[in-house]
PDB file of C-alpha atoms in Angstrom:
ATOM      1  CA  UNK A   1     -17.294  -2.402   0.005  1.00 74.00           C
ATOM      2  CA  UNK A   2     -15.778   1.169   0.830  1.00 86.00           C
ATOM      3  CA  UNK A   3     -12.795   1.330   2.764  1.00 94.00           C
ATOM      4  CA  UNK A   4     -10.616   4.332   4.026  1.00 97.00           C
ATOM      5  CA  UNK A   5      -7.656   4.270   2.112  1.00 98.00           C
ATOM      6  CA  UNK A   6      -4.223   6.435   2.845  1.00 98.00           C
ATOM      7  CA  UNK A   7      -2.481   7.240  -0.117  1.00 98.00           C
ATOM      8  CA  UNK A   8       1.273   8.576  -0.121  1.00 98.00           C
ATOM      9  CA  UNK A   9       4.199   9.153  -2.742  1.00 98.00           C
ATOM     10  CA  UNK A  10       7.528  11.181  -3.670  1.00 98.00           C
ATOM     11  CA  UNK A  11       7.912  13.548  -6.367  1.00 98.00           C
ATOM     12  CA  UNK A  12       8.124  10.825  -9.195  1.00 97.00           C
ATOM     13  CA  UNK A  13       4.698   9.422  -7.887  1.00 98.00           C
ATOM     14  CA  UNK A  14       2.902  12.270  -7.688  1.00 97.00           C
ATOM     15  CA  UNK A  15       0.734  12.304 -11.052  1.00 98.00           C
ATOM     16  CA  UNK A  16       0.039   8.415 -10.362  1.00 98.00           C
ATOM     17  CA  UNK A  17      -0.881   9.139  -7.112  1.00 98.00           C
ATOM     18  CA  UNK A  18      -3.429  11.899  -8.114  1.00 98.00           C
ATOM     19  CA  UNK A  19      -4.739   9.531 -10.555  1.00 98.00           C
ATOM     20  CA  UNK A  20      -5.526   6.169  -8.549  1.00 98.00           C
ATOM     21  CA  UNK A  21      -6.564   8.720  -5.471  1.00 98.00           C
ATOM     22  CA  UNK A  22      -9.682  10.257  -7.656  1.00 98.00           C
ATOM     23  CA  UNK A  23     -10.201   6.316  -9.086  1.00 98.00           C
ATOM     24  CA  UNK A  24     -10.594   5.256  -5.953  1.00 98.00           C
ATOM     25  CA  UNK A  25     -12.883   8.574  -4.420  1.00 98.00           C
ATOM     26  CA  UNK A  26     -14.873   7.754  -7.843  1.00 97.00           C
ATOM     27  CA  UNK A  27     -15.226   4.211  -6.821  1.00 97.00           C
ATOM     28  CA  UNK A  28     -17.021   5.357  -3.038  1.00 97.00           C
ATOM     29  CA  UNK A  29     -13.565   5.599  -0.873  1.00 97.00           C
ATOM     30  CA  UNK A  30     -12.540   7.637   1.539  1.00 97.00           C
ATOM     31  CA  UNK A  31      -8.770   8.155   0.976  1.00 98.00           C
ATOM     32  CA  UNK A  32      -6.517   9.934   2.910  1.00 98.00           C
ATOM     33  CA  UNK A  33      -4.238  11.937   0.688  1.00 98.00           C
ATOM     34  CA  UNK A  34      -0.458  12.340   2.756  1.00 98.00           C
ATOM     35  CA  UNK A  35       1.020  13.779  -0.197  1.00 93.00           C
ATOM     36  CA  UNK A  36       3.259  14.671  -2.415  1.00 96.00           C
ATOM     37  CA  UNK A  37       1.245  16.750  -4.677  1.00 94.00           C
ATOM     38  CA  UNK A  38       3.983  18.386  -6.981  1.00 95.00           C
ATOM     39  CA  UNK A  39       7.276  17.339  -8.782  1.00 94.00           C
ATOM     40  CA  UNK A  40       9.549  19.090  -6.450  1.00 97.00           C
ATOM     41  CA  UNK A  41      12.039  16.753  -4.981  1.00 97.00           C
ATOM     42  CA  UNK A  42      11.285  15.058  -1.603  1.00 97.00           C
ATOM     43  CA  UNK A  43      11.972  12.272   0.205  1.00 97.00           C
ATOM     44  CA  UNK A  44      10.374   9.096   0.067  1.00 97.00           C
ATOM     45  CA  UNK A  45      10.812   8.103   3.547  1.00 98.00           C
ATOM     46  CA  UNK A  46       8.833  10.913   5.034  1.00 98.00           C
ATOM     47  CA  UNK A  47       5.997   9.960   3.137  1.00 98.00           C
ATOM     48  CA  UNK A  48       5.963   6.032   3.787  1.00 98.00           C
ATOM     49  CA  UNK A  49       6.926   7.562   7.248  1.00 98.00           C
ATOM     50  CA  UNK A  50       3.392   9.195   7.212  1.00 98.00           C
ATOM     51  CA  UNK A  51       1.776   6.178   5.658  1.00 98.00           C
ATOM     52  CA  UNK A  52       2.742   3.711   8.664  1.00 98.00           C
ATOM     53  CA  UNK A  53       1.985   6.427  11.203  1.00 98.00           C
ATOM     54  CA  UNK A  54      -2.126   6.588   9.619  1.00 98.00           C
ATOM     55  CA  UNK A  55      -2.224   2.854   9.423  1.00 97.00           C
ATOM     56  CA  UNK A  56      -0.542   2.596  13.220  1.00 97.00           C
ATOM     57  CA  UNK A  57      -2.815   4.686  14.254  1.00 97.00           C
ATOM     58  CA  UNK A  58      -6.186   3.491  12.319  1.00 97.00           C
ATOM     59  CA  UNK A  59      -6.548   6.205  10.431  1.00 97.00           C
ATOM     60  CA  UNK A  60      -7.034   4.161   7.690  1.00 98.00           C
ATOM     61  CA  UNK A  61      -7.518   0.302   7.209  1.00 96.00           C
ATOM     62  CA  UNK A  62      -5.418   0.089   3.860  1.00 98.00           C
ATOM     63  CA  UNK A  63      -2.742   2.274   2.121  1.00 98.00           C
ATOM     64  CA  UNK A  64      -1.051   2.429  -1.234  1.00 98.00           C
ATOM     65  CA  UNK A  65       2.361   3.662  -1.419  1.00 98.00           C
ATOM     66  CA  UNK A  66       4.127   4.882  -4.529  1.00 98.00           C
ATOM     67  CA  UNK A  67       7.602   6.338  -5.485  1.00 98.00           C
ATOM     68  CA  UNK A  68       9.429   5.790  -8.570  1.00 98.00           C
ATOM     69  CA  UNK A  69      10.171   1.904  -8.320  1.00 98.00           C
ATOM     70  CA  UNK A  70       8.014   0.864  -4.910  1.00 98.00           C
ATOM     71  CA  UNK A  71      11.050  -0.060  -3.598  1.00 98.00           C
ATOM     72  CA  UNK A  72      12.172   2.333  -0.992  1.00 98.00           C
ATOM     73  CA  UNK A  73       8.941   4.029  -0.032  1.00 98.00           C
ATOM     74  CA  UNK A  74       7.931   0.164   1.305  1.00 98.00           C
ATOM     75  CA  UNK A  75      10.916  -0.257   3.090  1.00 98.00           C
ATOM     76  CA  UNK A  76       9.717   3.106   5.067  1.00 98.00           C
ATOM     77  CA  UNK A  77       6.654   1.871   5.604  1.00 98.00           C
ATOM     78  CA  UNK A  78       7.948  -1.605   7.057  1.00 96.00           C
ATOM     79  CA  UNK A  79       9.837   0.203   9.251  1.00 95.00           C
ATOM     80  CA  UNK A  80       6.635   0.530  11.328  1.00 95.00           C
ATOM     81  CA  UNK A  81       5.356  -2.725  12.907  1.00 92.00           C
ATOM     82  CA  UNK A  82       1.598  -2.121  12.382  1.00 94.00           C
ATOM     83  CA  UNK A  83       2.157  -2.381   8.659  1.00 95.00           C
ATOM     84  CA  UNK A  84       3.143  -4.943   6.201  1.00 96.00           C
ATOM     85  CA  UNK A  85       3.956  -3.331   2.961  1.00 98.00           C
ATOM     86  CA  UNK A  86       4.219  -5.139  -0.496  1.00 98.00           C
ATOM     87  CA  UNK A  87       5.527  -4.481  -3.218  1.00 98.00           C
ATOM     88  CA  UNK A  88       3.373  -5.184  -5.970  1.00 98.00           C
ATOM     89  CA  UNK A  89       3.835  -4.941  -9.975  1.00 97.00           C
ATOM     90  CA  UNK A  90       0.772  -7.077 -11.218  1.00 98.00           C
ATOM     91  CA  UNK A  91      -2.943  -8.114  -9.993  1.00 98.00           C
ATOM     92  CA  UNK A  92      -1.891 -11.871  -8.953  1.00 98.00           C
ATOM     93  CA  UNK A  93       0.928 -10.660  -6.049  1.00 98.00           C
ATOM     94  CA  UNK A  94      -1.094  -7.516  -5.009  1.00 98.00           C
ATOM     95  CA  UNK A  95      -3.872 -11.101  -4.205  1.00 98.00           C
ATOM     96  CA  UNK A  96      -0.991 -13.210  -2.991  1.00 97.00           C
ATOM     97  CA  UNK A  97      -0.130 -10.066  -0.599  1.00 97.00           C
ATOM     98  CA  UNK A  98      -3.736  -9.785   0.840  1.00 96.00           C
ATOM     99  CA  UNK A  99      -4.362 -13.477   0.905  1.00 95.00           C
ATOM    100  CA  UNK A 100      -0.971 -14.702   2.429  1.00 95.00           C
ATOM    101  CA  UNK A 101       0.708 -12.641   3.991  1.00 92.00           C
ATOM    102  CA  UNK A 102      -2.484 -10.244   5.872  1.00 95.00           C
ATOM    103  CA  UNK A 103      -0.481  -7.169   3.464  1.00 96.00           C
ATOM    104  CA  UNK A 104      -2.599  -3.596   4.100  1.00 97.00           C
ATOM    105  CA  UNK A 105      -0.132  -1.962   2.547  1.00 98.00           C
ATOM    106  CA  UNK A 106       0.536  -1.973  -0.979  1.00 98.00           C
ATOM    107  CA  UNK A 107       3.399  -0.080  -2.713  1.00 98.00           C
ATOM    108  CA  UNK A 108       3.573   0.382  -6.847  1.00 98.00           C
ATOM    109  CA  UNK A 109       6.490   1.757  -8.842  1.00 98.00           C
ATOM    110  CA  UNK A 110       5.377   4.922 -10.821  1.00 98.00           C
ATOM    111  CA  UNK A 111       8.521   3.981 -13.438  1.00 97.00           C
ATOM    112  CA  UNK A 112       7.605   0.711 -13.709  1.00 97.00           C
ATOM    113  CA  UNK A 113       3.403   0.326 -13.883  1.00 97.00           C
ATOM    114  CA  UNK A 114       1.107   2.399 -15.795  1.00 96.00           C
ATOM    115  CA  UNK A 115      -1.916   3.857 -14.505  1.00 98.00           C
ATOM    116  CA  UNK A 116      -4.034   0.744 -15.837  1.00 98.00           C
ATOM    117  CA  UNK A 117      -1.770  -1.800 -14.214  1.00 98.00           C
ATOM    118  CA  UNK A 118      -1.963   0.265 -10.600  1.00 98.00           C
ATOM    119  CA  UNK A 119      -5.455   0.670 -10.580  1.00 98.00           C
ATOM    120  CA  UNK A 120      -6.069  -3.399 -11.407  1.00 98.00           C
ATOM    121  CA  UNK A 121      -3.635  -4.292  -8.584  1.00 98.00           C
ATOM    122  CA  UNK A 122      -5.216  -1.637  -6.377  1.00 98.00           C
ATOM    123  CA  UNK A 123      -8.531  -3.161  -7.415  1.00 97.00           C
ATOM    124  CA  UNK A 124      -7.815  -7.043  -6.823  1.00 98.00           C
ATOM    125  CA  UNK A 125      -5.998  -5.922  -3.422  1.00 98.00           C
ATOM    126  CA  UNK A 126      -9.090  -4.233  -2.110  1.00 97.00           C
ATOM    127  CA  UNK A 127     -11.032  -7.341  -3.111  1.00 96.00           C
ATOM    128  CA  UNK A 128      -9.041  -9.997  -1.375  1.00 96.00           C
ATOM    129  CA  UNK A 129      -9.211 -11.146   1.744  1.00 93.00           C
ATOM    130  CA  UNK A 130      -6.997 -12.666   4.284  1.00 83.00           C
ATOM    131  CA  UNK A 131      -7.081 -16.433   4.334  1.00 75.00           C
ATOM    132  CA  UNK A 132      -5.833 -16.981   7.749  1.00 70.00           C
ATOM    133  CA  UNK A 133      -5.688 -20.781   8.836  1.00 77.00           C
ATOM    134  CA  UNK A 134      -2.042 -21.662   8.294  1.00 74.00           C
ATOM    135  CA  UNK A 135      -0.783 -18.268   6.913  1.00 79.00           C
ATOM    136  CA  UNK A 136      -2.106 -16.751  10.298  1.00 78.00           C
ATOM    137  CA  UNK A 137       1.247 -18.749  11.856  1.00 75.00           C
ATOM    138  CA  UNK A 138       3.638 -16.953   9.661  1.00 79.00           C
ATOM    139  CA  UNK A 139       1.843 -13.686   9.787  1.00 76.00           C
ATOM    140  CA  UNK A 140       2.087 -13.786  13.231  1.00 75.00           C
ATOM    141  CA  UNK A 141       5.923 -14.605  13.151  1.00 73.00           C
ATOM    142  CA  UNK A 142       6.315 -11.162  11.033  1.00 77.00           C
ATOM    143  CA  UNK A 143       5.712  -9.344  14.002  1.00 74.00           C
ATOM    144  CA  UNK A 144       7.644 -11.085  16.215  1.00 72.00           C
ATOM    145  CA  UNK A 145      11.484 -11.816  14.470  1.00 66.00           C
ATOM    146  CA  UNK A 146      13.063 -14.280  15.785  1.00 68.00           C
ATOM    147  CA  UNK A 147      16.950 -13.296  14.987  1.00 66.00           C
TER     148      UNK A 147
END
């Protein structure tokens, strides 16, 4: 099933980024491309910044975020409540993301997964959906801290 996708990454992201974006256009997507397209330095929280803004604002029902380890590109993108970003390295936790924990954001380290490796989590993220029943509970509870 097609989706609209929003895609977003720094400068060390950029060529994955490229790569999974014309997978996925190849596959029947629509994907929102936010950028970076070049290997001068940026920062990574403008563009996961940019990614939570299109999911906020349904521009987009998924997104994929990607900087050089994942790591602080999803912490920009959790920093908007509409979005639950994880940070996935292999097919069975980008699943566990979409299954459990209701994830439409995924984020992938360019440093750390080859193009092969993004483009099967990518693939078994897009395929999985939610389970709801008890993980609905705890989803829920993400959006409302109780600290």
């Amino acid at each position: 099933m097609p989706h609209r996708i929003a895609i977003a990454a720094d400068h060390a992201a950029y060529q994955l980024k490229s790569e999974v974006a014309d997978w996925l256009r190849d596959a029947g997507h629509d994907v929102l491309d936010l950028g970076t397209n070049g290997p001068e330095s940026v920062d990574y929280p403008d563009y996961g910044y940019k990614l939570g803004k299109a999911i906020a604002e349904g521009e987009a029902r998924f997104g994929i975020a990607l900087c050089g380890s994942g790591i602080g590109i999803s912490i920009a993108v959790n920093r908007n409540p509409a979005c639950r970003s994880a940070l996935v390295s292999e097919p069975l936790s980008a699943e566990l993301a979409r299954s459990h924990n209701d994830a439409n954001v995924i984020a992938l380290g360019a440093r750390l997964v080859g193009p092969e490796m993004a483009k099967a989590c990518v693939e078994r993220f897009l395929a999985t959906e939610f389970l709801g029943d008890r993980h609905s509970r705890r989803v829920d509870k993400l959006g409302e801290p109780q600290l």
